[in-house]
Each structure stands twice: as C-alpha cells, then as structure tokens.
C-alpha cells in the first residue's frame, strides 16, 4: 500500500521528487521539512542533557526532547500519509461517469477524498507550529553552542507550515463545503501568523546569542 | 572517509540528526532543504515537458530542468561536504598545544579549517539562491497545475539560504581574517536580500495562480 519513503534512501526520494510522478509532492516535502526541524530541536535538547552548565533546566530539556521526538515521529508518518490521501483523490477521479448516478457517486467520493487531502496538510501545518514553539524553548534554554540549530529549526518549521498551507489551498479550491473551507483556511491563517511570529522571535534571539 | 548520508535512509539521517552527534548538523540540513527545493523545481519542469499546452516554452523548460538538476546534484554533494569541513575543525582542535610552536601551528591549522567551514555554507547559500531564481521561472512558465510546488520550492530555497547564513555566522565568529569575514558576510547579506525578494515574488504569483 505505502511505499515507505522514510525507510528508503534520501537520494531515491529526491530522484523521484524531481520526476513527473504524482508522488511524492509538496505536501510530503512539507512534512519532511518539518521533521528536519523537529530533529534539530531534538539535537539542541540532546546537546543540553546531562550538561552541568544546564543543571537548572534538565527537567524542561527532557520534556523538550520528548515533545520534539513525538512531533518528529508524527511528521515522519505524515510524509507517507500525504501520498495516500493524494492517491485516494486520483482513484476517485478514475471512477466511471457514464450515467447521472455514476456522476453523483463519483462527485460524492471525490468530495470525501478532497476533504481528507486538505486535512493532512492542515495537520502538517499544526505539527510545524509545534516545531516552531519547541524551537523557541530550545533557543531560550538549550545549549548556547547549538543555538544556530534552534534557528535553523524555526526557519524550517515556518517554511513547512507555509508549504503545507499551499497544499491545503489547492484542495479547498475543489471542495464544495464552504463552511469546511472557511474554518480550515481560518485555522491555516492563525498557524501562519503564529509561525511567522515565532520565526522572528527565535531568529532575533539566535543572532543575539551568536554575537 | 564520508558516511554518504544521501545514500542512507531518510530515517537514519533524521535519527542521527536528533542526537548529540556532531554531524549531521544545521549546515547539512540547509543543503538538504535546498536540494528538496531543487527537486520540486525539477518536478514542475518535468510536469511541463512535452505538454502541448506548453509547446511555446519547451526550450526554456528543458533549460530549467537541466539547471535545477545540476543545482540539486551540487546541493546533494554539499550535504556531505559540510560534515567533512566540520570534521576538519574538530580534528584541528585536538592538535597538541604544549609548546608555543605547537600552539602557533594549531592556531594556523584551525584558521585554515574554519575558513573552509565558512566557505561551504556560503556555497550552500549561493546554490539556494539559484534554486529561488529557478523557482520563479517554474512559477512563471511551468505547468500551472504544479504552481504550488514552485511555491514550496522558493520557501525551501529561502529557508535553506537563511539556515546556511547562520552556519557561516558561527564560523566567522572564530576567524581572525577580518577582510575575509567582511567580504563573506557582505555576500551572505546580498544572497539573503535576493532570496527574500524572490520568495515574496514567487509566493504572490503562486497564490494568484491558485486563485
């Protein structure tokens, strides 16, 4: 069913991405970008664990590491999940439409598949916002020698959220349920405002600490 | 000598990134982010090649594909190269410093290694700027059904350039050659201004085309 991109090589993923193959696409790349950001937050936490200089924040650092590893695991699953929901839309498009009943059934199946295909990048955006929040904690209390990695993490989190937003946008363009579209896009805009604010905050802090 | 990250699995890269291991670090992640962006530009081009609707731009699209595949190959090499120059700095730090002569030799070796370690993320930033430029071409003349992928590409290119800049910054902090630092950072600022401008331009165009 799934092709398990994260279990394959980086080169294989990039090589297939570069072709006209329908997957992997921008949604999977958004999830992977978020996962790279989460991995960097985990690195910052890992470089702080057990360090005497950071004895006062060990409990918070352990929580940070647990949270970033959970988000990373979730985003790694979403890399694959995005290809599956995209596949379901493509399958629905192939349904017969010779009779009025077939057309109605195809439309209904399409609408369900499109909503799922919009929800996945929305979830990727939500998880990316978590990465941005965790990056701030990493930059604030993590090992100062790794502060640039917290900076890279927030840049990737913001880019991942914005990338996921584009992939929500594509799908809502085809969804007839206007209330679903309105509430979905409202949440996207909240997430983008939050990640942009966190990016600004973490980058300022990072450059300050780099001197 | 090298561990060949791009020939390993995505999961292995992310798992090691999350640890306190000195590599891979933010520089390698910047290169990989740029490579993901280049791969998306190639995808946009690949989805335009041979399409009758885009008959008038086939020569430009072939050039775009060749250029994005070249930049992707270069960035894939830079994922590894960043770990090597980082390793050279770490090796230099281990040199003996018992006598004045040893200290002087260690300092000289360190300074050479640090300059190399600054040049690699600068090159990653240069290549990321190319990805941003190619994203614009993709968004302008590429298959409109893939315009969101051109949008994701420019977001990743800009994040990659900014991430590489942080990794230049870390190294110039330790480099004594102020003329090298000044000219290097000036070029970084030019690149960041250019990628930020391209991000704005491509994102505006992408949202316009998505309707």
XYZ file of C-alpha atoms in Angstrom:
422
model
C 0.000 0.000 0.000
C 2.544 2.548 1.109
C 5.991 2.871 -0.402
C 7.618 3.898 2.904
C 9.665 6.877 1.793
C 11.380 7.441 5.156
C 12.672 3.868 5.057
C 14.131 4.492 1.590
C 17.254 6.474 0.754
C 17.387 10.259 0.616
C 18.659 10.009 -2.956
C 15.717 7.819 -4.029
C 13.248 10.316 -2.528
C 14.910 13.302 -4.236
C 15.252 11.456 -7.559
C 11.548 10.539 -7.611
C 10.519 14.003 -6.403
C 12.265 15.502 -9.459
C 10.148 13.482 -11.940
C 6.585 13.911 -13.206
C 5.435 11.141 -10.821
C 2.362 12.338 -8.859
C 4.105 11.484 -5.591
C 5.958 12.480 -3.514
C 4.696 16.053 -3.832
C 4.801 19.343 -1.991
C 2.777 18.015 0.966
C 5.229 15.206 1.683
C 8.127 17.636 1.302
C 6.438 19.982 3.792
C 6.176 17.117 6.313
C 9.804 16.159 5.754
C 10.932 19.762 6.207
C 9.023 19.897 9.495
C 10.619 16.593 10.549
C 14.094 18.025 9.828
C 13.200 20.994 12.047
C 11.988 18.687 14.831
C 15.208 16.659 14.519
C 17.236 19.830 15.026
C 15.245 20.729 18.171
C 15.985 17.220 19.448
C 19.665 17.797 18.671
C 19.698 21.029 20.681
C 18.000 19.197 23.581
C 20.370 16.212 23.280
C 23.383 18.547 23.447
C 21.982 20.026 26.700
C 21.023 16.805 28.508
C 23.379 15.992 31.378
C 25.487 19.155 30.952
C 26.435 20.674 34.328
C 26.173 24.220 32.959
C 22.488 23.488 32.267
C 21.738 21.616 35.501
C 18.900 24.010 36.329
C 16.886 23.200 33.189
C 17.298 19.422 32.944
C 13.612 18.668 33.583
C 12.484 21.172 30.936
C 15.089 19.845 28.487
C 13.872 16.270 28.969
C 10.307 17.453 28.266
C 11.532 19.367 25.209
C 13.304 16.282 23.864
C 10.258 14.066 24.436
C 7.994 16.607 22.710
C 10.281 17.167 19.706
C 10.772 13.420 19.217
C 6.975 12.915 19.296
C 6.395 15.669 16.708
C 9.212 14.262 14.559
C 7.605 10.791 14.641
C 4.221 12.290 13.718
C 5.693 14.284 10.821
C 7.567 11.230 9.521
C 4.198 9.396 9.344
C 2.644 12.420 7.586
C 5.285 12.234 4.800
C 3.615 8.971 3.781
C 0.059 9.901 4.729
C 0.083 12.825 2.271
C 0.827 10.474 -0.636
C -2.034 8.167 0.433
C -4.737 10.857 0.543
C -3.465 12.248 -2.756
C -3.755 8.721 -4.181
C -7.372 8.472 -2.967
C -8.287 11.649 -4.890
C -6.600 10.279 -8.025
C -8.530 6.980 -7.631
C -11.859 8.812 -7.225
C -11.156 10.770 -10.422
C -10.936 7.483 -12.329
C -14.458 6.363 -11.278
C -16.956 5.937 -14.156
C -19.242 8.853 -15.025
C -21.370 7.407 -17.820
C -24.729 7.771 -16.024
C -26.143 10.522 -13.818
C -25.991 8.143 -10.833
C -22.346 7.324 -11.519
C -21.565 11.027 -11.800
C -23.270 11.727 -8.474
C -21.443 8.836 -6.782
C -18.103 9.946 -8.245
C -18.682 13.521 -7.075
C -19.550 12.356 -3.551
C -16.457 10.117 -3.380
C -14.289 12.956 -4.716
C -15.586 15.395 -2.091
C -14.778 12.967 0.746
C -11.298 12.309 -0.681
C -10.607 16.027 -1.189
C -11.511 16.829 2.415
C -9.096 14.155 3.639
C -6.462 15.539 1.254
C -6.955 19.003 2.796
C -6.904 17.740 6.390
C -3.478 16.113 6.041
C -1.564 19.289 5.084
C -3.552 21.128 7.792
C -2.204 18.572 10.289
C 1.296 19.064 8.839
C 0.889 22.816 9.440
C -0.298 22.182 13.045
C 2.719 19.961 13.726
C 5.049 22.518 12.133
C 3.687 25.162 14.504
C 4.608 22.820 17.389
C 8.150 22.571 15.961
C 8.356 26.392 15.874
C 7.180 26.601 19.518
C 9.732 23.970 20.577
C 12.470 25.836 18.662
C 11.849 28.865 20.870
C 12.302 26.765 24.014
C 15.486 25.312 22.501
C 16.866 28.768 21.709
C 15.901 30.098 25.155
C 17.158 27.343 27.476
C 19.199 24.958 25.286
C 22.984 24.707 24.919
C 24.111 28.063 23.547
C 26.687 26.309 21.343
C 23.747 24.786 19.426
C 21.629 27.948 19.195
C 22.143 28.172 15.412
C 20.443 24.766 15.159
C 17.403 26.139 17.016
C 17.463 28.983 14.467
C 17.537 26.568 11.526
C 14.719 24.599 13.189
C 12.377 27.609 13.293
C 13.204 28.538 9.678
C 12.272 25.008 8.589
C 9.143 24.966 10.775
C 7.911 28.205 9.221
C 8.726 27.064 5.664
C 6.995 23.728 6.370
C 3.839 25.462 7.661
C 3.718 27.794 4.655
C 4.321 24.855 2.293
C 1.545 22.858 3.942
C -0.747 25.907 3.600
C -0.236 25.911 -0.176
C -1.264 22.262 -0.228
C -4.408 22.997 1.819
C -5.199 25.817 -0.645
C -5.030 23.519 -3.699
C -7.599 21.169 -2.187
C -10.066 23.710 -0.801
C -10.312 25.100 -4.336
C -12.200 21.898 -5.292
C -14.224 21.390 -2.097
C -17.896 22.410 -2.235
C -18.470 22.598 1.544
C -17.853 26.305 2.045
C -18.096 26.098 5.845
C -15.334 23.454 5.834
C -13.225 25.681 3.565
C -13.801 28.780 5.673
C -12.936 27.165 9.019
C -9.971 25.276 7.531
C -8.460 28.373 5.957
C -9.068 30.435 9.097
C -7.028 27.903 11.085
C -4.281 27.963 8.423
C -4.036 31.745 8.716
C -3.784 31.513 12.525
C -0.981 28.953 12.202
C 0.927 31.044 9.633
C 0.688 34.162 11.794
C 1.973 32.190 14.794
C 4.893 30.551 12.949
C 5.914 33.874 11.350
C 5.940 35.489 14.811
C 7.981 32.635 16.274
C 10.429 32.775 13.372
C 11.035 36.473 14.029
C 11.417 35.888 17.770
C 13.747 32.864 17.530
C 15.908 34.394 14.773
C 16.402 37.598 16.774
C 17.367 35.565 19.854
C 19.669 33.315 17.797
C 21.605 36.213 16.224
C 21.833 37.884 19.664
C 23.325 34.733 21.194
C 25.700 34.236 18.231
C 27.021 37.748 18.983
C 36.004 8.847 4.782
C 32.458 10.072 4.216
C 29.386 8.359 5.583
C 27.303 9.124 2.481
C 24.114 10.453 4.052
C 22.164 10.780 0.788
C 22.784 7.087 0.080
C 21.394 6.204 3.517
C 17.749 6.183 4.569
C 15.795 9.299 5.467
C 15.005 7.742 8.851
C 18.702 7.094 9.602
C 19.545 10.726 8.777
C 16.742 12.106 10.973
C 17.526 9.686 13.824
C 21.200 10.711 13.886
C 20.336 14.394 13.473
C 18.257 14.200 16.667
C 21.210 13.001 18.780
C 24.182 14.847 20.303
C 26.407 13.546 17.476
C 28.399 16.463 15.959
C 27.103 15.552 12.496
C 24.903 15.914 10.578
C 24.299 19.492 11.681
C 22.494 22.610 10.556
C 24.735 23.088 7.504
C 23.935 19.649 6.095
C 20.244 20.217 6.815
C 20.434 23.545 4.936
C 21.924 21.750 1.911
C 19.258 19.048 2.072
C 16.496 21.663 2.301
C 17.909 23.375 -0.787
C 18.080 20.011 -2.576
C 14.388 19.380 -1.765
C 13.593 22.782 -3.293
C 15.641 21.993 -6.404
C 13.842 18.638 -6.691
C 10.491 20.449 -6.656
C 11.617 22.817 -9.431
C 12.624 19.748 -11.444
C 9.168 18.273 -10.769
C 7.460 21.422 -12.080
C 9.668 21.287 -15.198
C 9.093 17.534 -15.646
C 5.306 18.083 -15.492
C 5.637 20.683 -18.289
C 7.950 18.775 -20.661
C 6.137 17.514 -23.767
C 2.785 19.109 -22.830
C 1.030 20.610 -25.879
C -0.392 23.487 -23.811
C 3.211 24.500 -23.060
C 4.610 23.933 -26.588
C 5.877 27.537 -26.740
C 8.188 27.189 -23.725
C 9.684 23.719 -24.271
C 13.230 25.015 -24.862
C 13.132 27.152 -21.692
C 11.644 24.268 -19.713
C 14.414 21.918 -20.854
C 16.986 24.525 -19.723
C 15.149 24.920 -16.411
C 15.179 21.146 -15.815
C 18.896 20.873 -16.663
C 19.706 23.785 -14.340
C 17.606 22.536 -11.405
C 19.042 19.014 -11.718
C 22.586 20.451 -11.697
C 21.882 22.541 -8.584
C 20.233 19.538 -6.909
C 23.322 17.385 -7.608
C 25.589 20.128 -6.216
C 23.489 20.508 -3.053
C 23.416 16.733 -2.509
C 27.238 16.786 -2.527
C 27.217 19.748 -0.106
C 25.156 17.732 2.443
C 28.270 15.580 2.861
C 30.861 18.291 2.310
C 29.550 20.254 5.306
C 30.201 17.304 7.637
C 33.770 16.967 6.266
C 34.813 20.576 6.851
C 33.215 20.467 10.293
C 35.265 17.327 10.977
C 38.459 19.122 9.922
C 37.814 21.873 12.502
C 37.206 19.244 15.195
C 40.465 17.473 14.232
C 42.434 20.738 14.386
C 41.071 21.394 17.883
C 42.588 18.098 19.051
C 46.131 19.099 17.956
C 48.692 19.384 20.805
C 49.327 22.781 22.355
C 52.040 22.049 24.892
C 54.681 24.363 23.395
C 54.442 27.844 21.870
C 55.302 26.350 18.470
C 52.547 23.731 18.778
C 50.074 26.433 19.780
C 51.043 28.530 16.754
C 50.742 25.533 14.420
C 47.396 24.540 15.914
C 46.074 28.106 15.550
C 47.203 28.259 11.906
C 45.600 24.873 11.126
C 42.397 25.955 12.915
C 42.193 29.185 10.911
C 42.513 27.314 7.596
C 39.881 24.772 8.683
C 37.477 27.486 9.908
C 37.683 29.340 6.584
C 36.818 26.141 4.743
C 33.989 25.544 7.215
C 32.641 29.038 6.438
C 33.005 28.669 2.655
C 30.837 25.547 2.495
C 27.659 27.109 3.972
C 28.364 30.203 1.808
C 28.298 27.893 -1.227
C 25.081 26.302 0.099
C 23.574 29.801 0.294
C 24.724 30.583 -3.286
C 23.145 27.358 -4.570
C 19.948 28.073 -2.619
C 19.726 31.463 -4.328
C 19.900 29.625 -7.665
C 17.018 27.391 -6.512
C 14.984 30.516 -5.674
C 15.712 32.002 -9.123
C 14.715 28.753 -10.839
C 11.511 28.611 -8.727
C 10.473 31.930 -10.240
C 10.925 30.578 -13.767
C 8.950 27.473 -12.764
C 6.098 29.570 -11.354
C 6.095 31.870 -14.396
C 6.223 29.395 -17.302
C 5.739 25.942 -15.750
C 2.586 23.795 -15.659
C 0.034 25.828 -13.689
C -1.231 22.622 -12.019
C 2.161 22.383 -10.308
C 2.470 26.041 -9.323
C 2.124 25.211 -5.596
C 5.279 23.092 -5.951
C 7.155 26.123 -7.323
C 5.854 27.988 -4.256
C 7.127 25.292 -1.870
C 10.461 25.339 -3.748
C 11.016 29.060 -3.112
C 10.046 28.706 0.568
C 12.634 25.948 0.980
C 15.267 27.879 -1.010
C 14.848 30.911 1.232
C 14.889 28.819 4.436
C 17.991 26.984 3.161
C 19.809 30.258 2.424
C 18.927 31.683 5.842
C 19.978 28.412 7.527
C 23.284 28.403 5.649
C 23.811 32.034 6.722
C 23.565 31.024 10.396
C 26.251 28.420 9.748
C 28.512 30.989 8.077
C 27.963 33.263 11.086
C 29.113 30.617 13.593
C 32.413 30.182 11.779
C 33.251 33.835 11.080
C 32.993 34.411 14.827
C 36.231 32.427 15.199
C 38.073 33.607 12.074
C 40.791 36.230 12.614
C 40.998 37.443 8.995
C 38.618 40.401 9.222
C 38.743 41.128 5.487
C 37.602 37.524 4.807
C 34.805 37.932 7.365
C 33.675 41.255 5.969
C 33.534 40.143 2.320
C 31.949 36.798 3.238
C 29.201 38.372 5.325
C 28.560 41.048 2.711
C 27.910 38.319 0.136
C 25.627 36.489 2.617
C 23.561 39.650 3.081
C 23.243 40.097 -0.697
C 22.063 36.491 -1.047
C 19.521 36.808 1.777
C 18.092 40.017 0.310
C 17.777 38.322 -3.087
C 16.125 35.130 -1.769
C 13.705 37.134 0.404
C 12.707 39.187 -2.648
C 12.245 36.074 -4.775
C 10.189 34.406 -2.030
C 7.826 37.388 -1.968
C 7.571 37.462 -5.759
C 7.035 33.720 -6.258
C 4.553 33.406 -3.360
C 2.457 36.291 -4.704
C 2.442 34.719 -8.172
C 1.647 31.271 -6.745
C -1.370 32.465 -4.729
C -2.574 34.464 -7.767
C -2.415 31.378 -9.981
C -4.089 29.193 -7.313
C -6.983 31.684 -7.419
